[in-house]
mmCIF file of C-alpha atoms and ligand atoms in Angstrom:
data_model
loop_
_atom_site.group_PDB
_atom_site.id
_atom_site.type_symbol
_atom_site.label_atom_id
_atom_site.label_comp_id
_atom_site.label_asym_id
_atom_site.label_seq_id
_atom_site.Cartn_x
_atom_site.Cartn_y
_atom_site.Cartn_z
ATOM 1 C CA UNK A 3 115.874 103.955 94.659
ATOM 2 C CA UNK A 4 114.582 104.778 91.024
ATOM 3 C CA UNK A 5 111.483 102.837 90.322
ATOM 4 C CA UNK A 6 112.026 100.517 87.633
ATOM 5 C CA UNK A 7 108.537 101.131 85.652
ATOM 6 C CA UNK A 8 108.666 98.036 83.516
ATOM 7 C CA UNK A 9 108.720 96.636 87.064
ATOM 8 C CA UNK A 10 104.777 95.537 87.905
ATOM 9 C CA UNK A 11 103.782 97.611 91.065
ATOM 10 C CA UNK A 12 101.531 94.982 92.556
ATOM 11 C CA UNK A 13 102.663 92.677 95.429
ATOM 12 C CA UNK A 14 100.050 89.966 95.966
ATOM 13 C CA UNK A 15 99.712 89.010 99.393
ATOM 14 C CA UNK A 16 99.712 85.284 99.375
ATOM 15 C CA UNK A 17 97.947 85.467 103.371
ATOM 16 C CA UNK A 18 97.485 81.102 103.073
ATOM 17 C CA UNK A 19 97.750 78.747 106.174
ATOM 18 C CA UNK A 20 99.080 76.176 103.423
ATOM 19 C CA UNK A 21 101.643 75.714 100.193
ATOM 20 C CA UNK A 22 99.701 73.827 98.157
ATOM 21 C CA UNK A 23 96.965 77.186 98.524
ATOM 22 C CA UNK A 24 99.422 79.206 97.740
ATOM 23 C CA UNK A 25 100.571 77.293 95.049
ATOM 24 C CA UNK A 26 97.519 77.060 93.563
ATOM 25 C CA UNK A 27 97.007 80.751 92.944
ATOM 26 C CA UNK A 28 100.508 80.879 92.034
ATOM 27 C CA UNK A 29 99.617 78.522 88.785
ATOM 28 C CA UNK A 30 96.944 80.850 87.738
ATOM 29 C CA UNK A 31 98.942 84.196 87.814
ATOM 30 C CA UNK A 32 101.837 85.317 85.727
ATOM 31 C CA UNK A 33 105.026 86.727 87.012
ATOM 32 C CA UNK A 34 105.440 89.473 84.846
ATOM 33 C CA UNK A 35 102.859 91.039 86.203
ATOM 34 C CA UNK A 36 102.997 91.087 90.037
ATOM 35 C CA UNK A 37 105.204 89.738 92.841
ATOM 36 C CA UNK A 38 104.129 87.561 95.426
ATOM 37 C CA UNK A 39 104.450 88.426 99.771
ATOM 38 C CA UNK A 40 104.586 85.226 102.048
ATOM 39 C CA UNK A 41 104.105 86.425 105.435
ATOM 40 C CA UNK A 42 104.697 85.071 108.859
ATOM 41 C CA UNK A 43 101.319 82.786 108.582
ATOM 42 C CA UNK A 44 102.865 80.540 105.313
ATOM 43 C CA UNK A 45 106.002 81.145 106.414
ATOM 44 C CA UNK A 46 105.812 79.277 109.619
ATOM 45 C CA UNK A 47 103.582 76.832 107.553
ATOM 46 C CA UNK A 48 105.174 76.119 104.163
ATOM 47 C CA UNK A 49 109.176 76.799 104.823
ATOM 48 C CA UNK A 50 111.951 78.218 102.850
ATOM 49 C CA UNK A 51 111.054 75.243 100.337
ATOM 50 C CA UNK A 52 107.670 77.421 99.036
ATOM 51 C CA UNK A 53 109.624 80.299 98.738
ATOM 52 C CA UNK A 54 112.675 78.258 97.164
ATOM 53 C CA UNK A 55 109.465 77.036 94.444
ATOM 54 C CA UNK A 56 107.675 80.573 93.692
ATOM 55 C CA UNK A 57 111.314 81.972 93.034
ATOM 56 C CA UNK A 58 111.946 78.803 89.946
ATOM 57 C CA UNK A 59 108.417 79.789 88.498
ATOM 58 C CA UNK A 60 110.110 83.435 88.420
ATOM 59 C CA UNK A 61 107.930 85.193 90.527
ATOM 60 C CA UNK A 62 109.724 87.956 93.059
ATOM 61 C CA UNK A 63 109.024 87.421 96.678
ATOM 62 C CA UNK A 64 108.926 89.882 99.729
ATOM 63 C CA UNK A 65 109.549 87.942 102.714
ATOM 64 C CA UNK A 66 107.399 89.367 104.869
ATOM 65 C CA UNK A 67 109.197 87.910 108.556
ATOM 66 C CA UNK A 68 109.321 92.096 110.122
ATOM 67 C CA UNK A 69 112.491 90.649 112.100
ATOM 68 C CA UNK A 70 112.928 92.486 115.205
ATOM 69 C CA UNK A 71 115.647 91.085 117.660
ATOM 70 C CA UNK A 72 119.025 91.872 119.152
ATOM 71 C CA UNK A 73 121.010 92.865 116.160
ATOM 72 C CA UNK A 74 123.110 89.996 115.628
ATOM 73 C CA UNK A 75 120.003 87.990 115.282
ATOM 74 C CA UNK A 76 119.035 90.048 112.784
ATOM 75 C CA UNK A 77 121.782 90.163 110.414
ATOM 76 C CA UNK A 78 121.829 86.287 110.365
ATOM 77 C CA UNK A 79 118.296 86.011 110.100
ATOM 78 C CA UNK A 80 118.509 88.795 107.328
ATOM 79 C CA UNK A 81 121.493 86.566 105.630
ATOM 80 C CA UNK A 82 120.160 83.569 105.070
ATOM 81 C CA UNK A 83 116.689 85.131 104.363
ATOM 82 C CA UNK A 84 118.656 87.004 101.288
ATOM 83 C CA UNK A 85 120.383 83.444 100.525
ATOM 84 C CA UNK A 86 116.936 82.176 99.546
ATOM 85 C CA UNK A 87 116.715 84.838 96.449
ATOM 86 C CA UNK A 88 114.073 86.801 97.983
ATOM 87 C CA UNK A 89 113.597 90.228 96.260
ATOM 88 C CA UNK A 90 112.221 92.300 99.183
ATOM 89 C CA UNK A 91 112.525 91.767 103.187
ATOM 90 C CA UNK A 92 111.999 93.715 106.273
ATOM 91 C CA UNK A 93 112.863 94.150 109.753
ATOM 92 C CA UNK A 94 111.142 96.198 112.537
ATOM 93 C CA UNK A 95 112.555 100.161 112.638
ATOM 94 C CA UNK A 96 111.963 100.203 116.104
ATOM 95 C CA UNK A 97 114.901 97.854 116.612
ATOM 96 C CA UNK A 98 117.290 101.049 116.166
ATOM 97 C CA UNK A 99 119.647 101.939 113.784
ATOM 98 C CA UNK A 100 122.228 99.271 115.332
ATOM 99 C CA UNK A 101 119.680 96.453 114.124
ATOM 100 C CA UNK A 102 118.738 97.591 111.176
ATOM 101 C CA UNK A 103 122.797 98.686 110.584
ATOM 102 C CA UNK A 104 122.920 95.168 111.705
ATOM 103 C CA UNK A 105 120.479 93.784 109.141
ATOM 104 C CA UNK A 106 122.326 95.637 106.098
ATOM 105 C CA UNK A 107 125.427 93.981 106.829
ATOM 106 C CA UNK A 108 123.611 90.616 107.022
ATOM 107 C CA UNK A 109 122.197 90.735 103.424
ATOM 108 C CA UNK A 110 125.441 92.612 102.058
ATOM 109 C CA UNK A 111 127.202 88.982 103.203
ATOM 110 C CA UNK A 112 124.998 87.351 100.196
ATOM 111 C CA UNK A 113 125.613 87.943 96.313
ATOM 112 C CA UNK A 114 121.562 88.526 96.102
ATOM 113 C CA UNK A 115 120.830 92.034 96.224
ATOM 114 C CA UNK A 116 117.249 92.542 97.897
ATOM 115 C CA UNK A 117 115.223 95.336 98.805
ATOM 116 C CA UNK A 118 115.456 95.889 102.362
ATOM 117 C CA UNK A 119 112.681 97.986 104.119
ATOM 118 C CA UNK A 120 111.318 98.766 107.444
ATOM 119 C CA UNK A 121 107.944 98.805 109.357
ATOM 120 C CA UNK A 122 107.258 101.856 111.420
ATOM 121 C CA UNK A 123 103.937 101.802 112.945
ATOM 122 C CA UNK A 124 102.003 99.122 112.678
ATOM 123 C CA UNK A 125 98.782 100.020 111.166
ATOM 124 C CA UNK A 126 96.685 97.842 114.212
ATOM 125 C CA UNK A 127 98.251 100.513 116.647
ATOM 126 C CA UNK A 128 96.363 103.891 117.904
ATOM 127 C CA UNK A 129 97.738 106.577 120.030
ATOM 128 C CA UNK A 130 97.189 104.626 122.922
ATOM 129 C CA UNK A 131 98.678 101.506 122.596
ATOM 130 C CA UNK A 132 101.867 103.498 121.415
ATOM 131 C CA UNK A 133 101.237 105.487 124.687
ATOM 132 C CA UNK A 134 100.850 102.227 126.975
ATOM 133 C CA UNK A 135 104.598 101.141 125.213
ATOM 134 C CA UNK A 136 105.563 104.595 126.657
ATOM 135 C CA UNK A 137 106.120 105.945 123.331
ATOM 136 C CA UNK A 138 104.591 109.499 123.785
ATOM 137 C CA UNK A 139 104.872 111.080 119.969
ATOM 138 C CA UNK A 140 101.930 111.049 117.839
ATOM 139 C CA UNK A 141 101.447 108.000 115.630
ATOM 140 C CA UNK A 142 102.164 110.291 112.119
ATOM 141 C CA UNK A 143 104.956 111.693 113.892
ATOM 142 C CA UNK A 144 106.170 107.947 114.885
ATOM 143 C CA UNK A 145 105.967 106.836 112.053
ATOM 144 C CA UNK A 146 107.779 109.645 110.446
ATOM 145 C CA UNK A 147 110.494 109.476 113.218
ATOM 146 C CA UNK A 148 111.323 105.830 112.119
ATOM 147 C CA UNK A 149 111.139 106.377 108.715
ATOM 148 C CA UNK A 150 113.899 108.967 108.973
ATOM 149 C CA UNK A 151 116.059 106.943 110.630
ATOM 150 C CA UNK A 152 115.163 104.544 108.208
ATOM 151 C CA UNK A 153 116.394 106.268 105.369
ATOM 152 C CA UNK A 154 119.853 107.532 107.812
ATOM 153 C CA UNK A 155 120.975 104.054 108.389
ATOM 154 C CA UNK A 156 120.268 103.651 104.608
ATOM 155 C CA UNK A 157 117.916 100.962 104.005
ATOM 156 C CA UNK A 158 115.561 101.209 100.971
ATOM 157 C CA UNK A 159 112.179 102.377 102.502
ATOM 158 C CA UNK A 160 109.387 101.193 104.897
ATOM 159 C CA UNK A 161 106.110 99.546 104.342
ATOM 160 C CA UNK A 162 103.432 102.465 105.442
ATOM 161 C CA UNK A 163 99.804 103.079 105.201
ATOM 162 C CA UNK A 164 98.263 104.701 101.814
ATOM 163 C CA UNK A 165 97.434 107.440 103.895
ATOM 164 C CA UNK A 166 100.693 108.153 105.303
ATOM 165 C CA UNK A 167 102.401 107.953 101.469
ATOM 166 C CA UNK A 168 102.416 111.107 100.558
ATOM 167 C CA UNK A 169 103.292 112.735 103.711
ATOM 168 C CA UNK A 170 106.474 110.454 103.655
ATOM 169 C CA UNK A 171 107.028 110.608 99.439
ATOM 170 C CA UNK A 172 107.105 114.502 100.376
ATOM 171 C CA UNK A 173 109.381 114.372 103.219
ATOM 172 C CA UNK A 174 111.986 111.825 102.145
ATOM 173 C CA UNK A 175 111.866 112.159 98.914
ATOM 174 C CA UNK A 176 111.851 110.544 95.479
ATOM 175 C CA UNK A 177 114.238 107.588 95.730
ATOM 176 C CA UNK A 178 112.620 106.194 98.494
ATOM 177 C CA UNK A 179 110.466 102.965 98.378
ATOM 178 C CA UNK A 180 107.104 103.239 99.788
ATOM 179 C CA UNK A 181 105.536 99.581 100.115
ATOM 180 C CA UNK A 182 101.624 100.743 100.591
ATOM 181 C CA UNK A 183 98.704 97.996 101.999
ATOM 182 C CA UNK A 184 95.254 99.073 102.224
ATOM 183 C CA UNK A 185 94.582 98.958 98.885
ATOM 184 C CA UNK A 186 90.793 98.533 97.513
ATOM 185 C CA UNK A 187 90.061 98.853 93.705
ATOM 186 C CA UNK A 188 86.716 100.919 93.650
ATOM 187 C CA UNK A 189 83.578 98.667 94.243
ATOM 188 C CA UNK A 190 85.422 95.734 95.602
ATOM 189 C CA UNK A 191 84.280 94.383 99.285
ATOM 190 C CA UNK A 192 86.863 96.754 101.913
ATOM 191 C CA UNK A 193 86.629 93.139 104.496
ATOM 192 C CA UNK A 194 88.754 94.084 107.970
ATOM 193 C CA UNK A 195 90.420 97.289 105.865
ATOM 194 C CA UNK A 196 88.949 100.525 107.200
ATOM 195 C CA UNK A 197 90.943 103.231 105.697
ATOM 196 C CA UNK A 198 91.820 102.668 102.070
ATOM 197 C CA UNK A 199 92.443 103.581 98.817
ATOM 198 C CA UNK A 200 92.446 102.824 95.442
ATOM 199 C CA UNK A 201 95.061 101.323 93.734
ATOM 200 C CA UNK A 202 95.849 104.859 91.344
ATOM 201 C CA UNK A 203 94.801 106.541 94.274
ATOM 202 C CA UNK A 204 97.911 104.938 95.922
ATOM 203 C CA UNK A 205 100.273 105.027 93.102
ATOM 204 C CA UNK A 206 99.227 109.155 92.309
ATOM 205 C CA UNK A 207 100.031 109.914 96.118
ATOM 206 C CA UNK A 208 103.776 108.642 95.966
ATOM 207 C CA UNK A 209 103.536 104.843 96.116
ATOM 208 C CA UNK A 210 106.738 102.624 95.297
ATOM 209 C CA UNK A 211 104.426 99.290 95.134
ATOM 210 C CA UNK A 212 101.188 98.242 96.705
ATOM 211 C CA UNK A 213 100.254 94.967 98.671
ATOM 212 C CA UNK A 214 96.792 93.893 97.470
ATOM 213 C CA UNK A 215 95.551 90.197 98.917
ATOM 214 C CA UNK A 216 91.590 89.320 99.184
ATOM 215 C CA UNK A 217 90.809 91.847 96.073
ATOM 216 C CA UNK A 218 92.769 89.249 94.101
ATOM 217 C CA UNK A 219 93.504 85.921 96.151
ATOM 218 C CA UNK A 220 89.396 85.833 97.134
ATOM 219 C CA UNK A 221 88.907 87.075 93.738
ATOM 220 C CA UNK A 222 86.783 84.327 90.732
ATOM 221 C CA UNK A 223 89.349 85.079 88.071
ATOM 222 C CA UNK A 224 92.664 86.061 90.168
ATOM 223 C CA UNK A 225 94.665 87.348 86.648
ATOM 224 C CA UNK A 226 91.225 89.108 85.788
ATOM 225 C CA UNK A 227 90.978 90.981 88.981
ATOM 226 C CA UNK A 228 94.918 91.734 88.593
ATOM 227 C CA UNK A 229 94.965 93.015 85.291
ATOM 228 C CA UNK A 230 91.368 95.441 86.126
ATOM 229 C CA UNK A 231 93.794 96.874 88.502
ATOM 230 C CA UNK A 232 96.451 96.900 85.930
ATOM 231 C CA UNK A 233 94.230 98.864 83.903
ATOM 232 C CA UNK A 234 93.410 100.991 86.263
ATOM 233 C CA UNK A 235 97.107 102.211 86.739
ATOM 234 C CA UNK A 236 97.723 102.180 83.004
ATOM 235 C CA UNK A 237 98.971 106.087 82.819
ATOM 236 C CA UNK A 238 100.450 106.569 86.108
HETATM 237 O O1 C5P B 323 93.913 91.414 101.781
HETATM 238 P P1 C5P B 323 94.289 92.574 101.912
HETATM 239 O O2 C5P B 323 94.370 93.058 100.380
HETATM 240 O O3 C5P B 323 93.272 93.754 102.993
HETATM 241 O O4 C5P B 323 95.874 92.291 102.438
HETATM 242 C C1 C5P B 323 96.834 93.284 103.204
HETATM 243 C C2 C5P B 323 97.885 92.583 103.386
HETATM 244 O O5 C5P B 323 98.879 93.536 103.943
HETATM 245 C C3 C5P B 323 97.582 91.209 104.413
HETATM 246 O O6 C5P B 323 98.807 90.671 103.944
HETATM 247 C C4 C5P B 323 98.342 92.455 105.707
HETATM 248 O O7 C5P B 323 98.911 91.570 106.913
HETATM 249 C C5 C5P B 323 99.185 93.712 104.942
HETATM 250 N N1 C5P B 323 99.276 94.749 106.292
HETATM 251 C C6 C5P B 323 98.189 95.314 105.926
HETATM 252 N N2 C5P B 323 98.384 96.702 106.855
HETATM 253 C C7 C5P B 323 99.700 97.146 107.677
HETATM 254 C C8 C5P B 323 100.512 95.682 106.806
HETATM 255 C C9 C5P B 323 100.550 94.664 106.595
HETATM 256 O O8 C5P B 323 97.301 95.130 105.695
HETATM 257 N N3 C5P B 323 99.862 97.682 108.127
#
């Protein structure tokens, strides 16, 4: 996949408990300057109607529901998500190649052509938690193994830690989409993210898109915070 240089690389994580809070932020933003991520909490509370409202306001929406189930169920879930008109959706790569293939089939039954990406290893997991579920690979090798499987099946990319971006970019080439959370502009609170990089560092190391939540959503002026991030990245 070739990045479209006219497209904003910033995906704002709408980590809110209800539609009203999410819409309040969306009113303060410009769809030309960002995309929006709707995750499990907000989607469970506010449903597809919220996604449709955001799309009606011209925002591109990443539906971050990380599907992981039997292939037929994932195929139908991906078809339903794609029919909502989302710009990006995701599954767990650990569901295997048959499940990811089914996800692609579900999406291809629709007129929409969203990015379909996969989660490799959740960044909340470490060597001990992988071993606990029977995976003896190192975290890095497991990330790489699942990212390669994702690419072979034909999905567009993966979600990855900013610290894995460079390794994956080198291994998987320039056409693979790398969506990277754990981003903090210099001089802002790290919150509960322990291993962070700045927006410009992440783009330089090969990230295609940056997922950024609290540095924008908790800012007194979210549009300013977003514009400062763009200013930092303007020549990359
Ligand atoms: O507020 P903050 O910028 O930390 O939000 C990051 C967003 O990216 C959250 O929605 C979080 O769930 C998500 N995420 C993450 N780390 C991952 C995968 C997703 O922080 N490995």
